[in-house]
Tab-separated table of C-alpha atoms and ligand atoms in Angstrom:
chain	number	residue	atom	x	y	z
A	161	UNK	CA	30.609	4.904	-0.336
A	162	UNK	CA	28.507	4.987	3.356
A	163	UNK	CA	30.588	2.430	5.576
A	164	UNK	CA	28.184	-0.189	6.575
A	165	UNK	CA	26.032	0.147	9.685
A	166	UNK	CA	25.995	-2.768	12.523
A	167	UNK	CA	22.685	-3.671	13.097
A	168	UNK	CA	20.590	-1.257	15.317
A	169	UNK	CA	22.628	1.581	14.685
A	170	UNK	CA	20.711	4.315	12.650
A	171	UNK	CA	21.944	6.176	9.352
A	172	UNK	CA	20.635	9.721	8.242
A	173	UNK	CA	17.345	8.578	7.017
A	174	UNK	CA	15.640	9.448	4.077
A	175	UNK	CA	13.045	12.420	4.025
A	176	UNK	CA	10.325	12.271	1.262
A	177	UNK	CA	8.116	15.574	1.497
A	178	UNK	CA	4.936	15.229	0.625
A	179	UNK	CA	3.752	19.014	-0.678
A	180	UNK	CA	0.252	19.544	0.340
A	181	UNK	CA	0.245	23.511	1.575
A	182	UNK	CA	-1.050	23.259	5.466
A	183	UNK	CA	-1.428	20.058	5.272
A	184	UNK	CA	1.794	19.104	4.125
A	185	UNK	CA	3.978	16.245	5.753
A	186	UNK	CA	7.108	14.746	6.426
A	187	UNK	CA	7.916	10.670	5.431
A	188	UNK	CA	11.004	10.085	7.068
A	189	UNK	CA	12.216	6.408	5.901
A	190	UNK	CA	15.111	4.256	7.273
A	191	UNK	CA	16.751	1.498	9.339
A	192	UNK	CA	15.702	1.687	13.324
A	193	UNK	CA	13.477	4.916	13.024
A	194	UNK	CA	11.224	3.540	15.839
A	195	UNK	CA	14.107	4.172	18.510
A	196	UNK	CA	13.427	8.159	17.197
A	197	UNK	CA	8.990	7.671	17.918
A	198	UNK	CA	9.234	9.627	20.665
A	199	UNK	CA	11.612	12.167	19.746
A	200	UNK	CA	10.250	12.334	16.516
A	201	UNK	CA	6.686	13.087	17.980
A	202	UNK	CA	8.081	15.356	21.151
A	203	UNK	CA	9.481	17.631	18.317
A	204	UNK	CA	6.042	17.931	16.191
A	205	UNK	CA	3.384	18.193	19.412
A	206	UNK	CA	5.222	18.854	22.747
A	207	UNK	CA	2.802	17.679	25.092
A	208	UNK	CA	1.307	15.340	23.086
A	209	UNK	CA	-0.496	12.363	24.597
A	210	UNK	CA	-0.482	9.232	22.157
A	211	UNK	CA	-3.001	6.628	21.446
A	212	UNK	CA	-1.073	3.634	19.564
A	213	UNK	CA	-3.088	1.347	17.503
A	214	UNK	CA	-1.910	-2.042	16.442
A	215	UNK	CA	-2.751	-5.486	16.018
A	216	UNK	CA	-1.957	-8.176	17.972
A	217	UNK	CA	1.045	-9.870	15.454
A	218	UNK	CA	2.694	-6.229	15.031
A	219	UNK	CA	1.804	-5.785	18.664
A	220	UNK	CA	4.372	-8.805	19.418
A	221	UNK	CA	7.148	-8.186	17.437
A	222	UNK	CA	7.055	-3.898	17.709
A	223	UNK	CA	4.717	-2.565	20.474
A	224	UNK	CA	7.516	-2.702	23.420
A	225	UNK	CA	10.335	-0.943	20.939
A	226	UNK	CA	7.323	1.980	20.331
A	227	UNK	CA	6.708	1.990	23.750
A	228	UNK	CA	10.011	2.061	25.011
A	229	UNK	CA	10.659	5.320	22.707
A	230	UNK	CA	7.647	7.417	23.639
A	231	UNK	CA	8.433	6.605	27.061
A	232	UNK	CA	11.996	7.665	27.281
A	233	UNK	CA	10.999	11.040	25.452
A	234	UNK	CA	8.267	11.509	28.620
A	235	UNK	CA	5.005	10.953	26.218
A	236	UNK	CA	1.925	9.183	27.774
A	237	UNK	CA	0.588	6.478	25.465
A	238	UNK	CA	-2.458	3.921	25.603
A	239	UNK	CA	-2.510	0.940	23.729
A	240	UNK	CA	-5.208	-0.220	21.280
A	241	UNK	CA	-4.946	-3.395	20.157
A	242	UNK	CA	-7.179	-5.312	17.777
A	243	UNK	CA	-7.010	-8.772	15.978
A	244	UNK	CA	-5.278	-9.632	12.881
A	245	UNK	CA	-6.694	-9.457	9.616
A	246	UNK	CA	-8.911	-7.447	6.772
A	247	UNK	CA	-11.872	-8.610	9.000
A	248	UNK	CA	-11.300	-5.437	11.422
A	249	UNK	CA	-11.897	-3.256	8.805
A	250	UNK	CA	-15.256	-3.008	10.142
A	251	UNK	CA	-17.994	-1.222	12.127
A	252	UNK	CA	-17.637	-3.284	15.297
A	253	UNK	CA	-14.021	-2.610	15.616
A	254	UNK	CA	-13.801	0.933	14.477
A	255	UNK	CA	-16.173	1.520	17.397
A	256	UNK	CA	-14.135	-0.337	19.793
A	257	UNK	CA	-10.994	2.087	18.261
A	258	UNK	CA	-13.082	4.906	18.985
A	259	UNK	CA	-14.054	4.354	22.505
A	260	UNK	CA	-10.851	3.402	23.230
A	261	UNK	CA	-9.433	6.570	21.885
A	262	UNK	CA	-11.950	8.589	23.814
A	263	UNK	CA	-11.586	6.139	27.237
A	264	UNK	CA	-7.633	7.252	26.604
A	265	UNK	CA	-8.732	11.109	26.774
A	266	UNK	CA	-7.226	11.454	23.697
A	267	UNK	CA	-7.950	15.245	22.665
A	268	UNK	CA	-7.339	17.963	20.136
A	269	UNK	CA	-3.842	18.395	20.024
A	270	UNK	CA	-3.520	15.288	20.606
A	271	UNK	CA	-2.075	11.906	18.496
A	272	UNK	CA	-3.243	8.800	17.142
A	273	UNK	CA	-0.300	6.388	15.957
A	274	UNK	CA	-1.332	3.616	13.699
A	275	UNK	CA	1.682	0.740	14.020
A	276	UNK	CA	0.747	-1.931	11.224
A	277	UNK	CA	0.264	-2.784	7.655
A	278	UNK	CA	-2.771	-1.139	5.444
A	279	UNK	CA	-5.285	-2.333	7.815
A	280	UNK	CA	-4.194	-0.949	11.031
A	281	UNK	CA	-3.320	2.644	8.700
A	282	UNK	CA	-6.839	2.472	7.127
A	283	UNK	CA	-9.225	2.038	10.016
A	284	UNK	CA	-6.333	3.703	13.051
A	285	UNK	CA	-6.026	6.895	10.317
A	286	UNK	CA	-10.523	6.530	9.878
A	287	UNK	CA	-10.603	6.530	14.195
A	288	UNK	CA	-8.468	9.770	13.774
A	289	UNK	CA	-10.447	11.268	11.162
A	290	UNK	CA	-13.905	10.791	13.470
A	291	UNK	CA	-13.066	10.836	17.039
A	292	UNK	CA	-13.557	14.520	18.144
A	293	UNK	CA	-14.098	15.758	14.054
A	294	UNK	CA	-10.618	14.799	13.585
A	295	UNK	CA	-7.490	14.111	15.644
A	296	UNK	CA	-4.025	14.827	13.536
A	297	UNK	CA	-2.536	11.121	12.916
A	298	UNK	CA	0.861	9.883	12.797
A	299	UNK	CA	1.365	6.398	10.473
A	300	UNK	CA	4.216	3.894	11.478
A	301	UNK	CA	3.639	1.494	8.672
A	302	UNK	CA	4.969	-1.682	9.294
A	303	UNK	CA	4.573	-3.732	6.063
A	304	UNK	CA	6.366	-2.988	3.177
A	305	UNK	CA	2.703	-2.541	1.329
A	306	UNK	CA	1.766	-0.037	4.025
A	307	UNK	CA	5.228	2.136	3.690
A	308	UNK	CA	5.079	2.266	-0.255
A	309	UNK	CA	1.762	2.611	-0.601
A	310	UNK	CA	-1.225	2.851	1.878
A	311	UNK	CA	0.515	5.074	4.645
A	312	UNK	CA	0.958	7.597	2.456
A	313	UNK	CA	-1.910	9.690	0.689
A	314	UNK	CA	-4.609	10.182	3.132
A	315	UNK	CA	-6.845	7.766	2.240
A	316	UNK	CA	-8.454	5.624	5.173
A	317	UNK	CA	-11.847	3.649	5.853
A	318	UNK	CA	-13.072	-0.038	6.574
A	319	UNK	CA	-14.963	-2.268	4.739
A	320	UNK	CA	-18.668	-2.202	3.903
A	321	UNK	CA	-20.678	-5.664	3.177
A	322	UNK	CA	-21.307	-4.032	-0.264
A	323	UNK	CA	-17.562	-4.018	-0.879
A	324	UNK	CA	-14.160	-2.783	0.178
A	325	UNK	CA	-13.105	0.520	1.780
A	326	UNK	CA	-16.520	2.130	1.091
A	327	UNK	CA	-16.988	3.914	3.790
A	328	UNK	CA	-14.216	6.375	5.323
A	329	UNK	CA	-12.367	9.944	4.883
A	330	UNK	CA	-9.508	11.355	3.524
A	331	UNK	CA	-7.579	12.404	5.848
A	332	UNK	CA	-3.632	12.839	5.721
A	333	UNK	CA	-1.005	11.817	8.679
A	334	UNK	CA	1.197	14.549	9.801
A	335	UNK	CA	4.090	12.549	9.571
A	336	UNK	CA	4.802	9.433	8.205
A	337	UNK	CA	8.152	7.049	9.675
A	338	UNK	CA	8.622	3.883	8.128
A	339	UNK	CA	11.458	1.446	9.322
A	340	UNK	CA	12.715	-0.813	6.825
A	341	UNK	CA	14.311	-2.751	10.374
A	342	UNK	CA	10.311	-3.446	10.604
A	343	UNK	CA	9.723	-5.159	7.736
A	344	UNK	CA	12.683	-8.299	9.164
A	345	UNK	CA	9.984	-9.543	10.968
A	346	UNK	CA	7.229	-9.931	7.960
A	347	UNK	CA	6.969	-13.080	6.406
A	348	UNK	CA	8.352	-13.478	3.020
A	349	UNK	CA	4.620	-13.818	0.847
A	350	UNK	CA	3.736	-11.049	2.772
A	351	UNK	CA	6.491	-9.075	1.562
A	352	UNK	CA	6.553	-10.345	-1.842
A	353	UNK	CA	2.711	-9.250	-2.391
A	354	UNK	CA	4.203	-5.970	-1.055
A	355	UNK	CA	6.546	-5.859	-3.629
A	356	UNK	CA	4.184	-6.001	-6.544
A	357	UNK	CA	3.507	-2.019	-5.310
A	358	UNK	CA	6.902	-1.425	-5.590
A	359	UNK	CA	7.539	-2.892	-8.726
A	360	UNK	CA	4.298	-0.830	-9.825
A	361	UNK	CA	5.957	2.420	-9.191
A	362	UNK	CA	8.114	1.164	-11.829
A	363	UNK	CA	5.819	0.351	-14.135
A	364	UNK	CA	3.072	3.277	-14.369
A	365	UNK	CA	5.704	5.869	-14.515
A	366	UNK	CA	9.774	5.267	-14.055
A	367	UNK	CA	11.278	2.616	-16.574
A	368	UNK	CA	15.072	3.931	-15.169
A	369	UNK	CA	13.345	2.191	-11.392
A	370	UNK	CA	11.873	-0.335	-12.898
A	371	UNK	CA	15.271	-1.558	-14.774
A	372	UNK	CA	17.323	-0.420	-11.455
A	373	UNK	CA	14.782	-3.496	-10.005
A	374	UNK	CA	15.402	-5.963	-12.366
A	375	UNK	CA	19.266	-5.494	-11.206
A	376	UNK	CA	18.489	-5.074	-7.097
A	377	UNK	CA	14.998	-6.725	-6.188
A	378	UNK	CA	17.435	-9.377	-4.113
A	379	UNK	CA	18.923	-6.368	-1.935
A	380	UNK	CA	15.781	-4.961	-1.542
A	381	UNK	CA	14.404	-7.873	-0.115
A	382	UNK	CA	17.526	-8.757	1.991
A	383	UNK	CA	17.201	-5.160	3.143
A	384	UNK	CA	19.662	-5.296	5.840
A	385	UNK	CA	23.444	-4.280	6.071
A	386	UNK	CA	26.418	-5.454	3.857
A	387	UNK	CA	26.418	-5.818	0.345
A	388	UNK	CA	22.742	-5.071	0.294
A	389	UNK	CA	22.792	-1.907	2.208
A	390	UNK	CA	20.273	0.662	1.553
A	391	UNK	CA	18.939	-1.215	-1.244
A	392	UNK	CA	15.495	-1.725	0.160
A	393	UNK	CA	15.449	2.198	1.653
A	394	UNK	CA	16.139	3.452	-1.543
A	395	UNK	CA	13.418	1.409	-3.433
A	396	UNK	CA	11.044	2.856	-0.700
A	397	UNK	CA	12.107	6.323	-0.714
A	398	UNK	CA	11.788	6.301	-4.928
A	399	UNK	CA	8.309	4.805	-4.459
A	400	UNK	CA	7.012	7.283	-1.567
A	401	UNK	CA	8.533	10.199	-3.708
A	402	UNK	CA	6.442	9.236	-7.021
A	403	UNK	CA	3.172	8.645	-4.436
A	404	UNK	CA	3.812	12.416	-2.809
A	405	UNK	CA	4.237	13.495	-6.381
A	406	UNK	CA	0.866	12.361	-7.415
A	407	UNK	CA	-1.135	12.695	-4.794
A	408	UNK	CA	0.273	16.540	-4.113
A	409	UNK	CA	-1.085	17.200	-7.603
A	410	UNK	CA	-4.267	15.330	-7.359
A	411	UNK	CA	-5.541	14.452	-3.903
A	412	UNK	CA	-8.601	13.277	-4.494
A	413	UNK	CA	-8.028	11.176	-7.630
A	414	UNK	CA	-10.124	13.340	-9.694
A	415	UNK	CA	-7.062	12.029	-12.884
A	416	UNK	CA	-4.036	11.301	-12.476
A	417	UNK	CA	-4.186	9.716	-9.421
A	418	UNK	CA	-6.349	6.821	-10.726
A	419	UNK	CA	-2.346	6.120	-12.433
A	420	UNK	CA	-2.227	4.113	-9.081
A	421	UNK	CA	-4.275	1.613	-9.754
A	422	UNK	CA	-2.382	-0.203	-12.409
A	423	UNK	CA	-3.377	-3.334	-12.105
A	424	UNK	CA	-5.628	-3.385	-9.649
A	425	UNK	CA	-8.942	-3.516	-12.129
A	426	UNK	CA	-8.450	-6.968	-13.301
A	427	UNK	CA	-6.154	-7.560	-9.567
A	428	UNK	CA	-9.597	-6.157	-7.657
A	429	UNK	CA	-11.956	-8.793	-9.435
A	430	UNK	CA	-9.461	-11.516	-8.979
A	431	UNK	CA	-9.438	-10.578	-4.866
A	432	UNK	CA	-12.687	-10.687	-4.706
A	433	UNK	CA	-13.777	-13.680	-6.868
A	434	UNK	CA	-11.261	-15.365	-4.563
A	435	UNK	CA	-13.064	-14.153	-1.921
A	436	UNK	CA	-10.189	-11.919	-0.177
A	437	UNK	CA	-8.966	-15.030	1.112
A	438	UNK	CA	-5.136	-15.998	1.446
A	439	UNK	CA	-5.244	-17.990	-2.001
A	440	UNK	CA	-4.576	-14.742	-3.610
A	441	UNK	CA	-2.757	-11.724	-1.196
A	442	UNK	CA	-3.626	-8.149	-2.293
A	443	UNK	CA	-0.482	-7.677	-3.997
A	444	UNK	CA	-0.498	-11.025	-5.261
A	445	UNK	CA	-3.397	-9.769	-7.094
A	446	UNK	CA	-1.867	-6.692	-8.768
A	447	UNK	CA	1.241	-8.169	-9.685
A	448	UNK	CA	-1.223	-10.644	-11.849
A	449	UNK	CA	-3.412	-7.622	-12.875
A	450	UNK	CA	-0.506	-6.128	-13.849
A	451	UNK	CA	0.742	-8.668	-16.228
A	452	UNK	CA	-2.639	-8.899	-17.370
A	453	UNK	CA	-2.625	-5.042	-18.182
A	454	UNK	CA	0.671	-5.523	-19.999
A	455	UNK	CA	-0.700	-8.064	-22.330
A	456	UNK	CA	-3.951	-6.580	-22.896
A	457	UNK	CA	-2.437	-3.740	-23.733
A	458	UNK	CA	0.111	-5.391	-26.088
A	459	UNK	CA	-3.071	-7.295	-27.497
A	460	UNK	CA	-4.672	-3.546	-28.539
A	461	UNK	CA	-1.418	-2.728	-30.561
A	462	UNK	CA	0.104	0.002	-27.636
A	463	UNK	CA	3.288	-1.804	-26.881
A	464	UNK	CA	5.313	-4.621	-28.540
A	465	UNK	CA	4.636	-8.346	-26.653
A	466	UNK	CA	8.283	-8.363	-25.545
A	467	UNK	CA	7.872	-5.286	-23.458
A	468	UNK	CA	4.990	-6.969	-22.184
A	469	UNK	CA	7.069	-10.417	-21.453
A	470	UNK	CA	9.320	-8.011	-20.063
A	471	UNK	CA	7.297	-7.031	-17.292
A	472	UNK	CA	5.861	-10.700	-16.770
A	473	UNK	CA	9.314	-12.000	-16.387
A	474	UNK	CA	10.560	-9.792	-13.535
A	475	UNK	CA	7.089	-10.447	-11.542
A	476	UNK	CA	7.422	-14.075	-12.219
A	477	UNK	CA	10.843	-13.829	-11.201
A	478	UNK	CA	10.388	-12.717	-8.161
A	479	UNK	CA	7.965	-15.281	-7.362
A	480	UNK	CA	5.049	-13.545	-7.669
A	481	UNK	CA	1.903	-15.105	-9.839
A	482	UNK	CA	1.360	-13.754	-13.347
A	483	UNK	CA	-0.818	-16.120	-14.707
A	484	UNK	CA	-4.632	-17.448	-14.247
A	485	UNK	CA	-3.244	-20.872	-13.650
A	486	UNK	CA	-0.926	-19.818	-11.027
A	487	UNK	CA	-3.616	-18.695	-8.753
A	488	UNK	CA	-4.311	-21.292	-6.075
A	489	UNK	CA	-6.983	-23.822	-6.286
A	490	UNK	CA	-7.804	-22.577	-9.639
A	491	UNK	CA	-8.615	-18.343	-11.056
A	492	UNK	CA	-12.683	-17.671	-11.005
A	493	UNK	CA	-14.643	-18.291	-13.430
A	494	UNK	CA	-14.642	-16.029	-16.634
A	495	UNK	CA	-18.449	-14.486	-15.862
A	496	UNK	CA	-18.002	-13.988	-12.409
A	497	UNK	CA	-14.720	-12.040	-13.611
A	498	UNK	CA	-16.381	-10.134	-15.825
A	499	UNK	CA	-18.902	-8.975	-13.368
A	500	UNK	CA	-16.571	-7.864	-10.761
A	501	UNK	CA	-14.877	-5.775	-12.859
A	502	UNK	CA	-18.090	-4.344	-14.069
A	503	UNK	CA	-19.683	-3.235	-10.794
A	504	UNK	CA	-15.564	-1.875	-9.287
A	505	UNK	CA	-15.143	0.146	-12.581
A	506	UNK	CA	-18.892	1.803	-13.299
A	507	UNK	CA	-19.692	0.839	-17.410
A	508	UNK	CA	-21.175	3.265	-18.945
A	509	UNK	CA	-22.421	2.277	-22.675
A	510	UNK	CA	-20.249	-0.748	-22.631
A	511	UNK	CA	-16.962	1.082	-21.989
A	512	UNK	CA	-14.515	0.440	-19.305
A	513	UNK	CA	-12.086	2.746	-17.694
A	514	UNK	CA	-8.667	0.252	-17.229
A	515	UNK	CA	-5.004	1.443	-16.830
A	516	UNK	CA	-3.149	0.621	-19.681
A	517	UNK	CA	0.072	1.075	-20.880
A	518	UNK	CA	2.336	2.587	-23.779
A	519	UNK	CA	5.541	1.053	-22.512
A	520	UNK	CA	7.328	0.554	-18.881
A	521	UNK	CA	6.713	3.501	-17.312
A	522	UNK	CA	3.918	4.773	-19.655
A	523	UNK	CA	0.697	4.264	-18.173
A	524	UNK	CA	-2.378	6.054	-18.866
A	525	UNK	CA	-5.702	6.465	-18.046
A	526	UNK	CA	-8.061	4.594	-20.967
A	527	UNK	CA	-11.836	5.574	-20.431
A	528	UNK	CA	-13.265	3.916	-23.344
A	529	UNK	CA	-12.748	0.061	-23.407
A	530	UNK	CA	-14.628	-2.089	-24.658
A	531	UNK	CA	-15.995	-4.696	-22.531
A	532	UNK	CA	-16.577	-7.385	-25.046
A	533	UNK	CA	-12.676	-6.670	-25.922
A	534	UNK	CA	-11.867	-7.287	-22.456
A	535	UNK	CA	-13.826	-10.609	-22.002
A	536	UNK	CA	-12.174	-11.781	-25.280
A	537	UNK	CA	-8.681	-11.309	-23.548
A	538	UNK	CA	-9.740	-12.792	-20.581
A	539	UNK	CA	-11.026	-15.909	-22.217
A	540	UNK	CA	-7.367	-16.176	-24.050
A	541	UNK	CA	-5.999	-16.282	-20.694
A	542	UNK	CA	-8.686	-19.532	-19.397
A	543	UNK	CA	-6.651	-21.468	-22.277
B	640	NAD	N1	-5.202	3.712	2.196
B	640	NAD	C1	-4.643	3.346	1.062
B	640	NAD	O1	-4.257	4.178	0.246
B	640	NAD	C2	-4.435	1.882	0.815
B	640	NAD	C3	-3.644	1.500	-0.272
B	640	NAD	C4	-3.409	0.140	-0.459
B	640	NAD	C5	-3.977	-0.787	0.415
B	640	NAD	N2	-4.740	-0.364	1.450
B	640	NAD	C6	-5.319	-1.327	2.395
B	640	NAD	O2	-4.257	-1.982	3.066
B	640	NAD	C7	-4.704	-3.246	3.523
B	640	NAD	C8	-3.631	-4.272	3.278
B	640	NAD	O3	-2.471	-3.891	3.944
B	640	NAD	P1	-1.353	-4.958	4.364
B	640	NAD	O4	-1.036	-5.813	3.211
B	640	NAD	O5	-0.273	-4.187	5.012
B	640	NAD	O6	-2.165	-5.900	5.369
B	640	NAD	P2	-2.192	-6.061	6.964
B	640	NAD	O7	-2.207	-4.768	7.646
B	640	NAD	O8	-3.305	-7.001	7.245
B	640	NAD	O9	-0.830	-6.801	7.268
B	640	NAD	C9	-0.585	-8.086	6.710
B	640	NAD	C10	-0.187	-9.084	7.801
B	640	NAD	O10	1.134	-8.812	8.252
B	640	NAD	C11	1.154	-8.713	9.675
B	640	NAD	N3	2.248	-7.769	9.965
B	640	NAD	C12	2.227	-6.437	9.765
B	640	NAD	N4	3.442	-5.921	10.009
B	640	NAD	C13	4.231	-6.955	10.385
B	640	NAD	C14	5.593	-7.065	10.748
B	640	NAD	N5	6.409	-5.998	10.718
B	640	NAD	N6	6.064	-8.274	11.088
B	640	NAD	C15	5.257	-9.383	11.067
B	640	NAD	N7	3.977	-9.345	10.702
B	640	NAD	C16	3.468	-8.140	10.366
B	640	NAD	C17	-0.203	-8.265	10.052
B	640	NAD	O11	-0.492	-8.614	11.390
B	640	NAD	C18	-1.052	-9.035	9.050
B	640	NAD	O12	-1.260	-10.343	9.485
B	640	NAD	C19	-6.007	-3.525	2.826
B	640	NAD	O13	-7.067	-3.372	3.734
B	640	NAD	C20	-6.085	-2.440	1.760
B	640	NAD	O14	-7.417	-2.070	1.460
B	640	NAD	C21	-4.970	0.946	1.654
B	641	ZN	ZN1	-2.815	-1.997	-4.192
């Protein structure tokens, strides 16, 4: 047994390698890794001059401790700093990034640190991918969506007013440090829609993790010292390592990749028929999709209906919604439903592509569903 650590003091972290040939990277995860920025970043590019992007809540809970680290390892930083929300996932402040990045004399060789959740990761790591044909990009993610999911994988972009994350690059960080001391400061929705992507790990491919979270989802969410310890690193470092598994074999989510997205077909039309708004968070959204997935496919004869309440239950448990009715101010209408999923998912001849599943942990890809067959299981659900 590891003696347990005061508060502040920093344990050998976790490194999850994600194996991508030259472009292959480090995600180092564990308690008060942002004391090591600057050492961490000395080590990859001496020299180095840093651009941090952040928005203004992460801004006033991290930006002195990231400061304070670059500075004591002699690195040079500017500060970008945009407003909160999904709303700067757009062209007015990715240009404002941009010229900021440039103003800094930020250059080849160079860095670009992106200290947030998914949105700062998405449009920071879409600055870095366009500001002089590419600057190399380090991700600090600093909700617990952001360092399970979006900081790792290379995917980045903003919003277009036909829909979300339709315009941007793929382009991967050269080194990823997420500190579970970060995630103290998010509030407790916010990390419960996070843990929908956790639990989703889980569920597409690892029943062992996803009964190991039925036992430990309290720890993980405690996260700090004690009886407790390590919990929530080790729930990150499982999910980062089966993300760097997938995406090392399938960058560009030409198969298996799409595994990811459990969920997130019925979650996606949900988000949006709720207009992105905070009645129904992002992971809020899978964790119902999720459930939905589960039933529809215990509906289609691929699992029995108590591995299917088996899933429900631990989402529910946790607090998270798992049922139309639990949406706020009432789930969208059935048609409008039906069309969102039809224009995110392309139909060809009727047929859907949905994740489905053959147990816990036995997702797979399903290209041919029927969309009638859908609607049917959605109207069930109206009841
Ligand atoms: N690139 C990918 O692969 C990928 C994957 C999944 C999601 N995403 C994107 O991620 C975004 C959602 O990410 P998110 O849920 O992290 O949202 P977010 O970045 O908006 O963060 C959520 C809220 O938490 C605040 N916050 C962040 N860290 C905090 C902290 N440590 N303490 C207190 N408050 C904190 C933020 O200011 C914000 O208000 C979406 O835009 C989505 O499209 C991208
Ligand atoms: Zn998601």
């Amino acid at each position: 047994m590891t003696a347990p650590l005061r508060q502040g003091e920093l344990a050998e972290p976790t490194v999850v390698k994600v194996a991508l040939g030259a472009r292959a990277y480090d995600i180092v995860i564990g308690r008060g890794l942002i004391a090591s920025l600057g050492s961490r970043i000395k080590a990859l590019r001496p020299g180095a001059r840093v651009a941090l992007v952040t928005d203004e809540t992460v801004a006033r809970h991290h930006l002195a401790a990231a400061e304070t680290s670059l500075k004591s390892a002699g690195i040079d930083s500017a500060r970008v700093v945009v407003p909160v929300g999904e709303g700067s996932k757009s062209y007015a402040t990715f240009e404002s990034v941009c010229e900021a990045i440039i103003a800094a004399r930020i250059e080849r060789g160079d860095l670009v640190v992106a200290l947030g959740g998914g949105v700062i990761g998405d449009l920071a790591g879409f600055a870095a991918a366009s500001v002089r044909r590419g600057l190399d990009f380090v991700q600090v993610p600093t909700t617990l969506l952001a360092q399970v999911d979006s900081s790792v994988g290379g995917k980045t972009g903003i919003n277009s007013r036909h829909g979300k994350n339709l315009i941007g690059a793929f382009h991967q960080p050269v080194l990823v440090i997420a500190d579970t001391a970060l995630l103290d400061t998010l509030p407790t929705r916010d990390f419960r829609a996070g843990y929908a992507e956790v639990a989703k790990y889980g569920l597409l491919g690892d029943a062992a993790f996803f009964a190991w979270l039925e036992k430990n989802w309290q720890d993980v969410f405690a996260g700090g010292q004690g009886s407790g310890s390590f919990a929530r690193e080790h729930a990150i470092a499982v999910c980062c390592r089966g993300k760097a598994g997938i995406v090392a074999r399938d960058e560009r989510e030409t198969g298996e990749r799409a595994l990811l997205n459990l969920g997130h077909t019925f979650g996606h039309a949900l988000e949006a028929g709720c207009g992105f708004s905070d009645r129904l968070l992002h992971g809020e959204a899978v964790a119902l999709g999720m459930a939905l997935a589960f039933d529809f496919s215990a509906r289609k004869g691929l699992i029995a209906a108590a591995e299917a309440a088996r899933a429900r239950a631990h989402l529910a448990g946790v607090g998270l919604p798992t049922h139309l009715k639990d949406i706020s101010g009432g789930a969208p209408g059935l048609d409008q439903v039906m069309e969102l999923i039809a224009q995110d998912k392309k139909v060809k001849r009727g047929k859907l592509t949905f994740i489905l599943v053959r147990g816990i942990g036995k997702a797979f890809i399903a290209d041919d569903v029927d969309a009638a067959e859908v609607r049917a299981f959605l109207a069930e659900q109206y009841r």
